[in-house]
Every structure is written in structure tokens, then in C-alpha cells.
PDB file of C-alpha atoms in Angstrom:
ATOM      1  CA  MET A   1     107.150 110.478 107.503  1.00  0.00           C
ATOM      2  CA  GLY A   2     110.055 108.180 108.269  1.00  0.00           C
ATOM      3  CA  PRO A   3     111.470 104.723 107.474  1.00  0.00           C
ATOM      4  CA  THR A   4     109.293 101.614 107.376  1.00  0.00           C
ATOM      5  CA  GLY A   5     108.746 100.028 110.794  1.00  0.00           C
ATOM      6  CA  THR A   6     109.421 103.088 112.949  1.00  0.00           C
ATOM      7  CA  GLY A   7     105.852 103.335 114.266  1.00  0.00           C
ATOM      8  CA  LYS A   8     104.258 105.953 111.998  1.00  0.00           C
ATOM      9  CA  SER A   9     100.906 104.181 111.701  1.00  0.00           C
ATOM     10  CA  SER A  10     100.934 103.317 115.410  1.00  0.00           C
ATOM     11  CA  PHE A  11     101.378 107.018 116.226  1.00  0.00           C
ATOM     12  CA  VAL A  12      98.501 107.956 113.915  1.00  0.00           C
ATOM     13  CA  ARG A  13      96.278 105.366 115.556  1.00  0.00           C
ATOM     14  CA  ASN A  14      96.899 106.865 119.001  1.00  0.00           C
ATOM     15  CA  ALA A  15      96.543 110.446 117.759  1.00  0.00           C
ATOM     16  CA  VAL A  16      93.123 110.110 116.094  1.00  0.00           C
ATOM     17  CA  PRO A  17      89.778 109.762 117.942  1.00  0.00           C
ATOM     18  CA  PRO A  18      88.995 106.150 119.016  1.00  0.00           C
ATOM     19  CA  ALA A  19      86.176 105.855 116.466  1.00  0.00           C
ATOM     20  CA  LEU A  20      88.696 106.326 113.634  1.00  0.00           C
ATOM     21  CA  CYS A  21      91.310 103.828 114.871  1.00  0.00           C
ATOM     22  CA  ARG A  22      89.898 101.049 112.708  1.00  0.00           C
ATOM     23  CA  ASN A  23      90.861 103.042 109.611  1.00  0.00           C
ATOM     24  CA  VAL A  24      94.578 102.827 110.428  1.00  0.00           C
ATOM     25  CA  ARG A  25      96.537  99.716 109.471  1.00  0.00           C
ATOM     26  CA  VAL A  26      99.380  99.008 111.875  1.00  0.00           C
ATOM     27  CA  GLY A  27     102.144  96.523 111.082  1.00  0.00           C
ATOM     28  CA  HIS A  28     104.193  94.567 113.588  1.00  0.00           C
ATOM     29  CA  SER A  29     107.187  93.855 111.369  1.00  0.00           C
ATOM     30  CA  LEU A  30     109.508  95.698 109.008  1.00  0.00           C
ATOM     31  CA  GLN A  31     107.089  95.001 106.141  1.00  0.00           C
ATOM     32  CA  SER A  32     105.218  98.127 105.106  1.00  0.00           C
ATOM     33  CA  LYS A  33     101.488  98.259 105.884  1.00  0.00           C
ATOM     34  CA  THR A  34     100.935 101.768 104.495  1.00  0.00           C
ATOM     35  CA  SER A  35     100.081 101.237 100.841  1.00  0.00           C
ATOM     36  CA  ASP A  36      99.470 104.863  99.912  1.00  0.00           C
ATOM     37  CA  VAL A  37      99.237 108.327 101.417  1.00  0.00           C
ATOM     38  CA  GLN A  38      96.488 107.920 104.049  1.00  0.00           C
ATOM     39  CA  PRO A  39      94.782 111.094 105.346  1.00  0.00           C
ATOM     40  CA  ILE A  40      92.453 110.855 108.340  1.00  0.00           C
ATOM     41  CA  GLY A  41      90.372 113.883 109.283  1.00  0.00           C
ATOM     42  CA  TRP A  42      88.301 114.867 112.310  1.00  0.00           C
ATOM     43  CA  VAL A  43      87.102 117.902 114.265  1.00  0.00           C
ATOM     44  CA  ASP A  44      88.469 118.402 117.783  1.00  0.00           C
ATOM     45  CA  ASN A  45      86.569 119.651 120.835  1.00  0.00           C
ATOM     46  CA  ASP A  46      87.388 123.267 119.946  1.00  0.00           C
ATOM     47  CA  GLY A  47      85.931 122.909 116.456  1.00  0.00           C
ATOM     48  CA  VAL A  48      89.340 122.791 114.755  1.00  0.00           C
ATOM     49  CA  LYS A  49      89.471 120.621 111.634  1.00  0.00           C
ATOM     50  CA  ILE A  50      92.505 118.335 111.749  1.00  0.00           C
ATOM     51  CA  LYS A  51      93.893 116.072 109.045  1.00  0.00           C
ATOM     52  CA  LEU A  52      96.696 113.659 109.940  1.00  0.00           C
ATOM     53  CA  VAL A  53      98.437 112.047 106.973  1.00  0.00           C
ATOM     54  CA  ASP A  54     100.307 108.733 107.107  1.00  0.00           C
ATOM     55  CA  THR A  55     102.843 108.101 104.323  1.00  0.00           C
ATOM     56  CA  PRO A  56     104.889 105.115 103.093  1.00  0.00           C
ATOM     57  CA  GLY A  57     108.620 105.204 103.813  1.00  0.00           C
ATOM     58  CA  PHE A  58     111.216 105.755 101.106  1.00  0.00           C
ATOM     59  CA  ASP A  59     112.452 102.234 101.872  1.00  0.00           C
ATOM     60  CA  ASP A  60     109.041 100.642 101.217  1.00  0.00           C
ATOM     61  CA  SER A  61     109.336  96.861 101.535  1.00  0.00           C
ATOM     62  CA  ARG A  62     106.572  95.876  99.118  1.00  0.00           C
ATOM     63  CA  ASP A  63     107.487  94.371  95.757  1.00  0.00           C
ATOM     64  CA  GLY A  64     107.127  96.764  92.867  1.00  0.00           C
ATOM     65  CA  VAL A  65     106.961  99.927  95.002  1.00  0.00           C
ATOM     66  CA  THR A  66     109.915 102.219  94.363  1.00  0.00           C
ATOM     67  CA  ASP A  67     111.168 105.371  96.074  1.00  0.00           C
ATOM     68  CA  THR A  68     110.052 107.261  92.975  1.00  0.00           C
ATOM     69  CA  ASP A  69     106.529 105.894  93.482  1.00  0.00           C
ATOM     70  CA  VAL A  70     106.569 107.102  97.100  1.00  0.00           C
ATOM     71  CA  LEU A  71     107.806 110.578  96.146  1.00  0.00           C
ATOM     72  CA  LYS A  72     105.114 110.888  93.474  1.00  0.00           C
ATOM     73  CA  MET A  73     102.409 109.793  95.962  1.00  0.00           C
ATOM     74  CA  ILE A  74     103.459 112.405  98.512  1.00  0.00           C
ATOM     75  CA  ALA A  75     104.024 115.208  95.981  1.00  0.00           C
ATOM     76  CA  ASN A  76     100.704 114.545  94.256  1.00  0.00           C
ATOM     77  CA  PHE A  77      98.804 114.561  97.563  1.00  0.00           C
ATOM     78  CA  LEU A  78     100.427 117.777  98.811  1.00  0.00           C
ATOM     79  CA  GLU A  79      99.889 119.565  95.501  1.00  0.00           C
ATOM     80  CA  LYS A  80      96.199 118.571  95.354  1.00  0.00           C
ATOM     81  CA  GLU A  81      95.666 119.688  98.954  1.00  0.00           C
ATOM     82  CA  TYR A  82      97.316 123.035  98.251  1.00  0.00           C
ATOM     83  CA  ARG A  83      95.360 123.690  95.061  1.00  0.00           C
ATOM     84  CA  GLY A  84      91.966 122.342  96.015  1.00  0.00           C
ATOM     85  CA  THR A  85      91.335 122.912  99.725  1.00  0.00           C
ATOM     86  CA  THR A  86      91.644 125.616 102.352  1.00  0.00           C
ATOM     87  CA  SER A  87      93.706 123.325 104.608  1.00  0.00           C
ATOM     88  CA  ARG A  88      97.355 124.201 105.176  1.00  0.00           C
ATOM     89  CA  VAL A  89     100.274 122.347 106.689  1.00  0.00           C
ATOM     90  CA  THR A  90     100.999 123.306 110.292  1.00  0.00           C
ATOM     91  CA  GLY A  91     103.103 120.306 111.294  1.00  0.00           C
ATOM     92  CA  LEU A  92     105.489 117.795 109.784  1.00  0.00           C
ATOM     93  CA  ILE A  93     106.422 114.713 111.785  1.00  0.00           C
ATOM     94  CA  TYR A  94     109.532 112.607 111.234  1.00  0.00           C
ATOM     95  CA  VAL A  95     109.536 109.282 113.105  1.00  0.00           C
ATOM     96  CA  HIS A  96     112.736 107.587 114.310  1.00  0.00           C
ATOM     97  CA  ARG A  97     113.275 104.466 116.440  1.00  0.00           C
ATOM     98  CA  ILE A  98     115.353 105.289 119.519  1.00  0.00           C
ATOM     99  CA  SER A  99     116.167 101.569 119.646  1.00  0.00           C
ATOM    100  CA  ASP A 100     118.267 101.818 116.460  1.00  0.00           C
ATOM    101  CA  THR A 101     121.939 101.619 117.395  1.00  0.00           C
ATOM    102  CA  ARG A 102     122.945 103.439 114.211  1.00  0.00           C
ATOM    103  CA  MET A 103     121.338 105.297 111.322  1.00  0.00           C
ATOM    104  CA  GLY A 104     122.065 103.207 108.246  1.00  0.00           C
ATOM    105  CA  GLY A 105     122.003 104.153 104.591  1.00  0.00           C
ATOM    106  CA  LYS A 106     118.252 103.715 104.105  1.00  0.00           C
ATOM    107  CA  SER A 107     117.463 105.774 107.202  1.00  0.00           C
ATOM    108  CA  GLN A 108     119.876 108.489 106.043  1.00  0.00           C
ATOM    109  CA  ASN A 109     118.148 108.542 102.651  1.00  0.00           C
ATOM    110  CA  ASN A 110     114.730 108.870 104.315  1.00  0.00           C
ATOM    111  CA  LEU A 111     115.955 111.796 106.396  1.00  0.00           C
ATOM    112  CA  ARG A 112     117.513 113.596 103.433  1.00  0.00           C
ATOM    113  CA  MET A 113     114.337 113.145 101.395  1.00  0.00           C
ATOM    114  CA  PHE A 114     112.254 114.493 104.278  1.00  0.00           C
ATOM    115  CA  HIS A 115     114.562 117.522 104.585  1.00  0.00           C
ATOM    116  CA  LYS A 116     114.357 118.271 100.849  1.00  0.00           C
ATOM    117  CA  LEU A 117     110.574 117.860 100.785  1.00  0.00           C
ATOM    118  CA  CYS A 118     110.130 120.283 103.689  1.00  0.00           C
ATOM    119  CA  GLY A 119     112.772 122.886 102.838  1.00  0.00           C
ATOM    120  CA  GLU A 120     114.594 125.159 105.275  1.00  0.00           C
ATOM    121  CA  ASN A 121     111.669 127.529 105.851  1.00  0.00           C
ATOM    122  CA  SER A 122     109.356 124.757 107.083  1.00  0.00           C
ATOM    123  CA  LEU A 123     111.745 123.223 109.629  1.00  0.00           C
ATOM    124  CA  LYS A 124     110.140 125.352 112.359  1.00  0.00           C
ATOM    125  CA  ASN A 125     107.037 123.220 111.814  1.00  0.00           C
ATOM    126  CA  VAL A 126     108.895 119.914 112.187  1.00  0.00           C
ATOM    127  CA  ALA A 127     108.685 117.555 115.160  1.00  0.00           C
ATOM    128  CA  ILE A 128     111.148 114.669 115.168  1.00  0.00           C
ATOM    129  CA  ILE A 129     109.552 112.040 117.363  1.00  0.00           C
ATOM    130  CA  THR A 130     111.473 109.107 118.796  1.00  0.00           C
ATOM    131  CA  THR A 131     109.642 105.815 119.311  1.00  0.00           C
ATOM    132  CA  MET A 132     110.288 102.364 120.832  1.00  0.00           C
ATOM    133  CA  TRP A 133     111.420 103.703 124.209  1.00  0.00           C
ATOM    134  CA  ASP A 134     110.283 100.441 125.786  1.00  0.00           C
ATOM    135  CA  LYS A 135     113.028  98.643 123.815  1.00  0.00           C
ATOM    136  CA  VAL A 136     115.916 100.483 125.533  1.00  0.00           C
ATOM    137  CA  THR A 137     117.009 101.289 129.059  1.00  0.00           C
ATOM    138  CA  ALA A 138     116.686 104.887 130.250  1.00  0.00           C
ATOM    139  CA  GLU A 139     120.460 105.285 130.055  1.00  0.00           C
ATOM    140  CA  GLU A 140     120.705 103.861 126.526  1.00  0.00           C
ATOM    141  CA  GLY A 141     117.812 105.993 125.319  1.00  0.00           C
ATOM    142  CA  GLN A 142     119.249 109.207 126.737  1.00  0.00           C
ATOM    143  CA  ARG A 143     122.666 108.493 125.236  1.00  0.00           C
ATOM    144  CA  ARG A 144     121.203 107.846 121.777  1.00  0.00           C
ATOM    145  CA  GLU A 145     118.958 110.884 122.037  1.00  0.00           C
ATOM    146  CA  GLN A 146     121.967 113.115 122.779  1.00  0.00           C
ATOM    147  CA  GLU A 147     123.856 111.595 119.849  1.00  0.00           C
ATOM    148  CA  LEU A 148     120.952 112.232 117.478  1.00  0.00           C
ATOM    149  CA  GLN A 149     120.776 115.854 118.641  1.00  0.00           C
ATOM    150  CA  SER A 150     124.509 116.564 118.416  1.00  0.00           C
ATOM    151  CA  GLU A 151     125.701 114.753 115.259  1.00  0.00           C
ATOM    152  CA  PRO A 152     125.752 116.977 112.127  1.00  0.00           C
ATOM    153  CA  ASN A 153     124.767 114.092 109.814  1.00  0.00           C
ATOM    154  CA  LEU A 154     121.785 113.164 112.001  1.00  0.00           C
ATOM    155  CA  PHE A 155     119.246 115.672 113.398  1.00  0.00           C
ATOM    156  CA  LYS A 156     121.490 118.526 114.511  1.00  0.00           C
ATOM    157  CA  SER A 157     121.090 120.635 111.346  1.00  0.00           C
ATOM    158  CA  LEU A 158     117.284 120.354 111.481  1.00  0.00           C
ATOM    159  CA  LEU A 159     117.136 121.232 115.180  1.00  0.00           C
ATOM    160  CA  GLU A 160     119.362 124.276 114.683  1.00  0.00           C
ATOM    161  CA  LYS A 161     116.852 125.643 112.156  1.00  0.00           C
ATOM    162  CA  GLY A 162     113.748 125.307 114.296  1.00  0.00           C
ATOM    163  CA  ALA A 163     112.770 121.626 114.407  1.00  0.00           C
ATOM    164  CA  VAL A 164     112.120 120.060 117.806  1.00  0.00           C
ATOM    165  CA  MET A 165     112.697 116.540 119.108  1.00  0.00           C
ATOM    166  CA  LYS A 166     110.007 114.906 121.227  1.00  0.00           C
ATOM    167  CA  ARG A 167     109.677 111.514 122.869  1.00  0.00           C
ATOM    168  CA  TYR A 168     106.654 109.407 121.985  1.00  0.00           C
ATOM    169  CA  ASP A 169     105.952 106.736 124.593  1.00  0.00           C
ATOM    170  CA  GLY A 170     103.225 104.889 122.686  1.00  0.00           C
ATOM    171  CA  THR A 171     100.270 106.387 124.588  1.00  0.00           C
ATOM    172  CA  GLN A 172      97.324 108.475 123.402  1.00  0.00           C
ATOM    173  CA  ARG A 173      98.310 111.298 125.757  1.00  0.00           C
ATOM    174  CA  SER A 174     101.825 111.442 124.301  1.00  0.00           C
ATOM    175  CA  ALA A 175     100.486 111.489 120.723  1.00  0.00           C
ATOM    176  CA  SER A 176      97.927 114.193 121.592  1.00  0.00           C
ATOM    177  CA  ASN A 177     100.593 116.392 123.194  1.00  0.00           C
ATOM    178  CA  ILE A 178     102.685 116.239 120.022  1.00  0.00           C
ATOM    179  CA  ILE A 179      99.680 117.076 117.824  1.00  0.00           C
ATOM    180  CA  ASP A 180      98.715 119.985 120.115  1.00  0.00           C
ATOM    181  CA  TYR A 181     102.232 121.406 119.883  1.00  0.00           C
ATOM    182  CA  LEU A 182     102.177 121.319 116.067  1.00  0.00           C
ATOM    183  CA  LEU A 183      98.710 122.855 115.873  1.00  0.00           C
ATOM    184  CA  SER A 184     100.075 125.855 117.760  1.00  0.00           C
ATOM    185  CA  ARG A 185     102.500 126.620 114.924  1.00  0.00           C
ATOM    186  CA  GLU A 186     101.725 128.992 112.057  1.00  0.00           C
ATOM    187  CA  SER A 187     100.992 127.235 108.770  1.00  0.00           C
ATOM    188  CA  THR A 188     103.728 126.732 106.196  1.00  0.00           C
ATOM    189  CA  THR A 189     104.115 125.905 102.513  1.00  0.00           C
ATOM    190  CA  VAL A 190     106.564 123.049 102.147  1.00  0.00           C
ATOM    191  CA  GLN A 191     109.336 123.370  99.605  1.00  0.00           C
ATOM    192  CA  ILE A 192     108.101 120.726  97.142  1.00  0.00           C
ATOM    193  CA  VAL A 193     104.683 122.423  96.883  1.00  0.00           C
ATOM    194  CA  ARG A 194     106.292 125.822  96.362  1.00  0.00           C
ATOM    195  CA  GLU A 195     108.512 124.361  93.631  1.00  0.00           C
ATOM    196  CA  LEU A 196     105.721 122.476  91.831  1.00  0.00           C
ATOM    197  CA  VAL A 197     102.937 125.066  92.103  1.00  0.00           C
ATOM    198  CA  GLU A 198     104.573 128.486  92.367  1.00  0.00           C
ATOM    199  CA  GLU A 199     107.848 127.891  90.490  1.00  0.00           C
ATOM    200  CA  HIS A 200     106.300 125.443  87.977  1.00  0.00           C
ATOM    201  CA  LYS A 201     109.164 122.973  88.257  1.00  0.00           C
ATOM    202  CA  SER A 202     108.926 119.368  87.170  1.00  0.00           C
ATOM    203  CA  LEU A 203     109.194 116.726  89.882  1.00  0.00           C
ATOM    204  CA  GLU A 204     112.718 115.895  88.761  1.00  0.00           C
ATOM    205  CA  GLU A 205     113.734 119.551  89.072  1.00  0.00           C
ATOM    206  CA  THR A 206     112.581 119.878  92.694  1.00  0.00           C
ATOM    207  CA  ALA A 207     115.083 119.566  95.531  1.00  0.00           C
ATOM    208  CA  ALA A 208     113.532 116.240  96.576  1.00  0.00           C
ATOM    209  CA  GLY A 209     113.556 114.986  92.989  1.00  0.00           C
ATOM    210  CA  ALA A 210     117.209 115.958  92.542  1.00  0.00           C
ATOM    211  CA  GLU A 211     118.092 114.260  95.840  1.00  0.00           C
ATOM    212  CA  LEU A 212     116.344 111.061  94.787  1.00  0.00           C
ATOM    213  CA  ARG A 213     118.023 111.153  91.384  1.00  0.00           C
ATOM    214  CA  GLY A 214     121.385 111.392  93.136  1.00  0.00           C
ATOM    215  CA  ILE A 215     120.554 108.434  95.399  1.00  0.00           C
ATOM    216  CA  ILE A 216     119.479 106.316  92.416  1.00  0.00           C
ATOM    217  CA  ASN A 217     122.568 107.247  90.374  1.00  0.00           C
ATOM    218  CA  THR A 218     124.845 106.322  93.284  1.00  0.00           C
ATOM    219  CA  LEU A 219     123.185 102.899  93.506  1.00  0.00           C
ATOM    220  CA  LEU A 220     123.419 102.505  89.736  1.00  0.00           C
ATOM    221  CA  GLU A 221     127.155 103.149  89.739  1.00  0.00           C
ATOM    222  CA  LYS A 222     127.627 100.733  92.622  1.00  0.00           C
ATOM    223  CA  HIS A 223     125.802  97.904  90.837  1.00  0.00           C
ATOM    224  CA  LYS A 224     127.500  98.574  87.494  1.00  0.00           C
ATOM    225  CA  LYS A 225     130.877  98.370  89.237  1.00  0.00           C
ATOM    226  CA  GLU A 226     129.856  95.093  90.869  1.00  0.00           C
ATOM    227  CA  ILE A 227     128.870  93.666  87.469  1.00  0.00           C
ATOM    228  CA  CYS A 228     132.235  94.607  85.943  1.00  0.00           C
ATOM    229  CA  GLU A 229     134.111  93.067  88.866  1.00  0.00           C
ATOM    230  CA  MET A 230     132.085  89.855  88.608  1.00  0.00           C
ATOM    231  CA  GLN A 231     132.672  89.640  84.848  1.00  0.00           C
ATOM    232  CA  GLU A 232     136.414  89.892  85.430  1.00  0.00           C
ATOM    233  CA  LYS A 233     136.385  87.370  88.246  1.00  0.00           C
ATOM    234  CA  MET A 234     134.343  84.857  86.229  1.00  0.00           C
ATOM    235  CA  LYS A 235     137.178  84.611  83.691  1.00  0.00           C
ATOM    236  CA  HIS A 236     139.404  82.947  86.264  1.00  0.00           C
ATOM    237  CA  ASP A 237     137.074  81.050  88.614  1.00  0.00           C
ATOM    238  CA  VAL A 238     136.257  77.351  88.445  1.00  0.00           C
ATOM    239  CA  GLU A 239     132.943  76.241  86.928  1.00  0.00           C
ATOM    240  CA  GLU A 240     130.981  75.881  90.198  1.00  0.00           C
ATOM    241  CA  ILE A 241     131.975  79.326  91.434  1.00  0.00           C
ATOM    242  CA  ARG A 242     131.309  80.757  87.980  1.00  0.00           C
ATOM    243  CA  LYS A 243     127.697  79.566  88.116  1.00  0.00           C
ATOM    244  CA  GLU A 244     127.187  81.288  91.465  1.00  0.00           C
ATOM    245  CA  MET A 245     128.761  84.446  90.109  1.00  0.00           C
ATOM    246  CA  MET A 246     126.468  84.380  87.074  1.00  0.00           C
ATOM    247  CA  MET A 247     123.443  84.280  89.376  1.00  0.00           C
ATOM    248  CA  GLU A 248     124.769  87.236  91.375  1.00  0.00           C
ATOM    249  CA  LYS A 249     125.530  89.088  88.165  1.00  0.00           C
ATOM    250  CA  LYS A 250     121.971  88.522  86.930  1.00  0.00           C
ATOM    251  CA  LYS A 251     120.563  89.923  90.203  1.00  0.00           C
ATOM    252  CA  ALA A 252     122.750  93.006  89.867  1.00  0.00           C
ATOM    253  CA  GLU A 253     121.673  93.499  86.244  1.00  0.00           C
ATOM    254  CA  MET A 254     118.005  93.277  87.269  1.00  0.00           C
ATOM    255  CA  GLU A 255     118.616  95.900  89.952  1.00  0.00           C
ATOM    256  CA  VAL A 256     120.306  98.178  87.400  1.00  0.00           C
ATOM    257  CA  ALA A 257     117.276  97.820  85.104  1.00  0.00           C
ATOM    258  CA  ARG A 258     114.921  98.588  88.021  1.00  0.00           C
ATOM    259  CA  LEU A 259     116.872 101.719  88.972  1.00  0.00           C
ATOM    260  CA  ARG A 260     116.892 102.929  85.367  1.00  0.00           C
ATOM    261  CA  ARG A 261     113.112 102.535  85.255  1.00  0.00           C
ATOM    262  CA  GLN A 262     112.916 104.644  88.421  1.00  0.00           C
ATOM    263  CA  LEU A 263     114.892 107.418  86.740  1.00  0.00           C
ATOM    264  CA  ASP A 264     112.562 107.327  83.732  1.00  0.00           C
ATOM    265  CA  ASP A 265     109.549 107.403  86.040  1.00  0.00           C
ATOM    266  CA  LEU A 266     110.995 110.374  87.930  1.00  0.00           C
ATOM    267  CA  LYS A 267     111.393 112.290  84.667  1.00  0.00           C
ATOM    268  CA  GLN A 268     107.703 111.757  83.889  1.00  0.00           C
ATOM    269  CA  GLY A 269     106.804 113.515  87.161  1.00  0.00           C
ATOM    270  CA  VAL A 270     103.327 113.812  88.655  1.00  0.00           C
ATOM    271  CA  ALA A 271     100.107 114.223  86.715  1.00  0.00           C
ATOM    272  CA  ARG A 272      99.364 117.940  86.648  1.00  0.00           C
ATOM    273  CA  GLU A 273      95.877 119.351  87.132  1.00  0.00           C
ATOM    274  CA  LYS A 274      94.620 122.752  86.064  1.00  0.00           C
ATOM    275  CA  PRO A 275      94.510 125.200  88.981  1.00  0.00           C
ATOM    276  CA  GLY A 276      91.138 125.181  90.712  1.00  0.00           C
ATOM    277  CA  VAL A 277      89.948 121.974  89.036  1.00  0.00           C
ATOM    278  CA  MET A 278      89.626 119.075  91.433  1.00  0.00           C
ATOM    279  CA  GLU A 279      87.921 115.689  91.368  1.00  0.00           C
TER     280      GLU A 279
END
């Protein structure tokens, strides 16, 4: 998991056997290429069955795809896997660009959603991998890495509870080393699966659902405030400026409507299946 454009699909492509590379779509821009949850499975040389799952980011750039859509995709996949197969989660990977000079609002939201999906008990199965090391000098990269490890609002709280940070240099060997480390961990049940399956919560009631609801409500309040301010300003501005303000106001109103639809969609939750019944 991780924001769009951090190199998730590129990592998957280097981690899977060469024969499966063609099944992984890799983008070269900040536009999302991962349209859905994409599991790729294979058997390693020791006979171990491995499934690596690529997911869209919570800042998906495609029109019509909301953060609620992404949460439902991930929750639905994890719940089906838990109910219908013998596979269990042994590793959770969060991908971050070391080339980013700061962690903005969207990246912070992605990290919080990841944390809430996993839960505290599964952090020992988390590897935070940093990518794009070829975009920074060794000195810059080390400085940013130390900042990410030491700042409370970045990765410090996850690392203190068992997560590890690893560098990914874009090679197959580096990807394989990270996968091997995670396969050595004991399996875990992530928080959202425990909440949906064992505690019978709705998606909105889960920690991740509540976090997303809070993010959406914050954005709603921001846009509603902007609309009120524009309405007041339009009373006093000249005609030309008023027209521009009306266009901005319309954009804000459309965003408010979109966010309200997300909240309604979140309340509907994921389609539930009867235990033991799979497609």
C-alpha cells in the first residue's frame, strides 16, 4: 500500500518471477495504473505458496474513483481471503518515496489509513520501504530517512511498535530480500478483518472507516467554509471578478456533493457473504 506514484507496482514487478511480470501494470507518472486490488500468486523454490497483492492508493488519480471505493476494494478482498482460503497475511508493505521533501496531506492520509487497516497488533508484520533512491544524493537520502524514523507524525510510532524500514533500490534482489524478510514473520490477522469478520462491525464502524469518515468530514467543512466566504465576497466584487468567483463556487459545491456521496457509500459498506460460501 501507499500513495499513487511511489513505486508499488514497480516493486511487485521486481518481486514476482519473470514469467509473471507481464501481469503487472507499471505507470511512469502520478496517474494511477492500478485499477483494482491485484493479487499475483506463485510457488517459490522451497514450495511455499506466495501471493503478493498490489492496491490502489487512497489518493487515486482516476476520475470517479474515491477513497471510499479504494477502502471497499481492500476490505472486500481481505475479508474474502480470510473467509475462503487457507492463506494468511504474513507481511504488509507501505511504500514511500525517499525523494519527497515533505509528507503532504494526501500522504499523511494514506499513512493513517494504512495504520488503521493494519491495527497495532499487526505492525510487527509491516515493512516500510523507501523508493526512488536514484533521485537523491546519499546525503539527502540519509537525512530524509532519519527524519522519517524520528518524527512522531511520520513513521516513528509504527517503528516503535515493531514495523521496520527498508531501502528498496529498484532491483530484483532488493525486492526479493524484502519479501524473504516478511515471509519469516508469523502470520497475522489485520484489524479491519478482525472487525468485519469476528466483531461483525460495518465498514463505517471499523477504525479505517471511522478514519476515512473523519477525513471526508474535514474536507466537507473546508469546502463549505470556502463557499460561504465566496458568497460573501461576491456581494462586493465587480462583475468580472464575480463571474470567476461563481465558477469557483460551483467547483466547491460539486466537491461537497462528491464528498457527501462518499459518506453515503461508506455507510453502505461492503457486500457481505455467508461464511464458507465463496464464488
